[in-house]
Amino acid sequence: IIIITYYYYLAAMKLSVSEGNPHCIKPLAALQVTGVQVSVHYVNHDERVVPFLNRPVVPALLLPSGQHLFSPNVICRYLFEVKGQESSDLCNQWLEWEATSLQPALQLALHMAVLQGKGSEVSKVLQGHLNVLEQSLSKDNMPFLTGVLYYNRNGLYLHDLKSERGSLKTWFDLVAAMHGCQSTAQKVLQGKGLQGMKSYMQRQPVPQSSQCRDAPPCNSNPAEDNDRVVTEEEMEAAVLAWSRDLNNSCDSASRQYPILPQEGKRNILLTSALPYVNNVPHLGNIIGCVLSADVFSRYGRLRGWNLLYVCGTDEYGTATENKAREEGLTPQQICDKYHAVHAAIYKWFQIDFDYFGRTTTEKQTEIAQNIFWRLHERGFLLEDTVEQLRCENCQRFLADRFVEGTCPHCSYPEARGDQCDKCGRLINAVELGEPQCKVCKRTPIIRSSKHLFLDLPKLENELEQWLDRSFSTGDWTANAKQITRSWLRDGLKPRCITRDLQWGTPVPHPDFKDKVFYVWFDAPIGYLSITANYTDQWEQWWKNPQQVELYNFMAKDNVPFHSVVFPCSLLGAQDNYTLVNHLIATEYLNYEDTKFSKSRGVGVFGDMAKDTGIPSDVWRFYLLYVRPEGQDSAFSWADMALKNNSELLNNLGNFINRSAMFVTKFFEGRVPVMELQREDKKLLALVGWELQQYIQLMDKVKIRDALKHILNISRHGNQYIQVNTPWKKIKEGDAERQRAGTVTGVSVNMACLLSVMLLPYMPTVSQTIRDQLNAPPSCIQTILQGSGAFVCVLSAGHSIGSVSPLFQKLEADQIEALKKKFGGQHPQRAAGTPSEAVSLPSAQAEVAPVIGGDPEKAKQLTQAVAEQGEKVRALKAQKAEKTVITAEVAKLLDLKKQLLIAEGKKPEPAPQKGKKK
Amino acid sequence: MALRELSSLEKYLGLKKPNKYTTRGDKKIPVLQSSNGTQLVGLLTIACHLVKEAKRPELLGDSTERRALAQQWLEYRVTRLDGYSKEDVKNILQDLNLHLQDKVYLTGNQFTVADALMYYGVHPLIVDLSIQEKEQYVNVTRWFDHIQHYPGVRHHLPLVVVLRNTIYTGRHH
């Protein structure tokens, strides 16, 4: 029995692995070899399995005690020890060498082989390490355990390298023959060999060659200057691309109304989550949907895709009704007012919608009711009586967001009626513990009312089949897949689609005539109706899954409605609707160290950004630079200034400005003749590689990652100019002058290339650069065609225009002032939030004018504070009533504050805890 | 550096005869030259060997699981703390701080050789922290202070002063 219990105990262990992650081969093979029972879970590369580590680390083994092992070697070692095989000193030594020396080298080798396509270079990096292995093997036997580990790391390379090395190969074959090793490798890499690791490798930090410490002495440093090694073939290809002609077939120069799908083109329908109308969007909202979608749509148009970008304001719902009541307007007036606010903000941010509409239109009613009837006719709607919370005091049913209480799942005390902000689960409002009307704070009563439900369980099968297809063929961000899977795992339940409200799309069914559609049924239909308001032929987009690819952009909280609920509505309607192919969800953007909060006035809101005097393009750049792609990120003023000054001003702007100035100053504004030498060709290859990475990443909507490659190019450029010193050479002999010309010509062409790559991110700056360079419009298509080509678009003799600086420095004091202005440290900023101000003692206003010290008064006050303190202590000792004590404590605090002022100190709302003693 | 750690460890373990060490490569990887002519290479390997030599196996962990955890943190020490960059510092301290939140020692409730080597490894990081940062990484600081006062461990390193009362409020509320 003890033995059985022990095995159950071990079986409680959980090994988390991810597909295509080479580190996972080791523990999986060790499982096979040792036969230890462990449940294996496949997770995403991004999943944070080990709670205390900063970065997601997989594989990880959850031990029976609840602790985690997160190193592949230690996991293997543990598994072997469970089976009674302890590791010797020699084994330890190999493990340590593997972890500290071989692994960093392999990481670099993998990076080169998998991501940079430089499989042939790998042997150089690993040469020394392989020699060490080889020598040791010829001398003595390698311990068994380490054998397994090495095989798995090395085998892949050896296969690829076709290494024919005596004893190393023998040993390698020996280990390979062992049960499980080879099949495990096959399984983890999905039989795709090295390429199976690609998605994993893309998420790893770029290894530095310097990290390969303790490279054995025979190993020459794999990469001399941290740069990629450029091969001869790459240089040849780069020169070929460079001398290509301009592509003059630029047909996508102007957009013609209406944009409709075209045969033989890539037809992309792009939506951004509809912002809710009664809130001014903050930076997090902007980066989460409209700005990200804008970058991708601009990029798509440059790539020659036939693309339609629609968005609009989501206007129905209780929040609007309530806001209208507050401002003494009708809901329609509120919507009109705020729709204009939104439109103006997005215009300032240069969001280039093809159409920015709204949900309160006739088309919305028409299409929503049509979908409703189709669902009804096909039996996908259920009728049920619902218990609802009604506030008798306010005389209305409480919409989900107007009730707060304790979450039934995680006991979070401030859960909303529809969803808990803490655990993220959906809640039925009547399940809340201690519900409270958010308006009057009274306890609502439960009343029943008849409602309609979308029968999700009935559609679940069809949904899953479609999701499988969409996941495998489209680009879904990891979080989108994960959230969707977790919804399906929990099982779908019928979802109510009606509400007892007035401000909404009316339910056409006679039995439900006083009800409207619930926003989550209604709002996504807004995408359709907004397109319908753009063109009568909207069905060519929305009922055309054969020709159209649909991209949805949103923040992660919106995922389930786009991946589960809305697709079910469309699938159930059985009308050949276009369903989402690519779902791009961001994580959250925080403000400094906290959350954006309208009610506390913390953070920068869309309408305030332009008041900062910082150009729209710089805002776009920084938001995209910190785009919460794959993980949460934060907006920080100091960081924004730093990025502006270091990246835009000193790196990008400096390079573009310098190269254009050289043309103006040294060559009378004409691009000089270029005679490419080896060094230039190497640069062309490097730049070409960055461009290709940019295109690969952008095609996959990795917007933030792609931006890094733009900045890499200008870094290469600055270095190139710095090394070649054209400003010196121009004053020397003919050969040197020629060299200065080549360097200047290549640089100014790089500047033009940069302007094209920047276009989706910073449209105004991008245009300014091309204006300054007088660049031909066709340069855009020329550079971004196919997999990207760095073409010499400004050939010798081309005259450039007048050159001026592109960016301005953000000064520290300017940033400090903005930081103060927009809260962060001063949550009581907003004048419009009186509730915050009340908590400050009223006496502050009276004493504030006393600036500077007043010793006489200070003496009196010291006395008064002491007396008041005595009084409070006495009251507490007597266990007096709480209200009495609170009042006296308030007086005491007031006196203390006055005392501080009298002593000439600042009456900061100091942490009161510190003062207790 | 590594050699001084090993010599402190020897003293802690009460080994009478000091071993002979050399180093290898730019990174000065320690090498133990044993009397029978064989070599052992690497800080982790040598440390474990010394513990066995001193017949103090409990310092490697007194159960399979704890042994694995001790190895885990020894590996973390040699892979993350040797040759760290500036950005790593924050990550390392955050990792440790969260991990140590509910633990007295790295592996739980028992002192192991991992605590000693980790202490030697993070010492240069901790010396550089401001008082405010020490408060921010309060669990690391608490653990660090405990280990530096653990009988016989500190030896070659200077004592780092840790304040007992917190002076910066607000961060943890």
Coordinates of N, CA and C in Angstrom, one line a residue, chain A residues 202-203 477-478 627 629 694 696-707 761:
Chain A
Q202 N 11.6 32.5 -31.4 CA 11.3 33.9 -31.6 C 10.9 34.6 -30.3
R203 N 10.6 33.8 -29.3 CA 10.2 34.5 -28.0 C 11.4 34.6 -27.1
T477 N -3.1 35.6 -31.5 CA -2.1 35.8 -30.5 C -2.3 34.7 -29.4
A478 N -1.2 34.5 -28.7 CA -1.2 33.4 -27.7 C -2.3 33.6 -26.7
R627 N 4.1 48.7 -26.9 CA 2.8 48.0 -27.2 C 2.8 46.7 -26.3
E629 N 2.5 43.7 -26.2 CA 2.5 42.6 -27.1 C 3.1 41.4 -26.4
Y694 N 11.6 42.6 -40.6 CA 10.5 43.5 -40.4 C 9.3 43.0 -41.1
Q696 N 8.6 39.9 -42.2 CA 8.1 38.7 -41.6 C 7.3 39.0 -40.3
L697 N 7.8 39.9 -39.5 CA 7.1 40.1 -38.2 C 5.8 40.9 -38.5
M698 N 5.8 41.9 -39.4 CA 4.6 42.7 -39.6 C 3.6 41.8 -40.2
D699 N 3.9 40.9 -41.1 CA 3.0 40.0 -41.7 C 2.2 39.2 -40.6
K700 N 3.0 38.9 -39.5 CA 2.4 38.2 -38.3 C 1.9 39.1 -37.3
V701 N 1.7 40.4 -37.6 CA 1.2 41.4 -36.7 C 2.0 41.5 -35.4
K702 N 3.4 41.3 -35.5 CA 4.2 41.6 -34.3 C 4.7 43.0 -34.5
I703 N 3.9 43.9 -34.1 CA 4.1 45.3 -34.5 C 5.3 45.9 -33.7
R704 N 5.3 45.6 -32.4 CA 6.4 46.1 -31.6 C 7.8 45.5 -31.9
D705 N 7.8 44.2 -32.2 CA 9.0 43.6 -32.5 C 9.6 44.1 -33.9
A706 N 8.7 44.4 -34.8 CA 9.1 44.9 -36.1 C 9.8 46.2 -36.0
L707 N 9.2 47.0 -35.1 CA 9.8 48.4 -34.9 C 11.3 48.4 -34.5
Y761 N 4.1 53.4 -38.8 CA 4.2 53.9 -37.4 C 4.1 55.4 -37.2

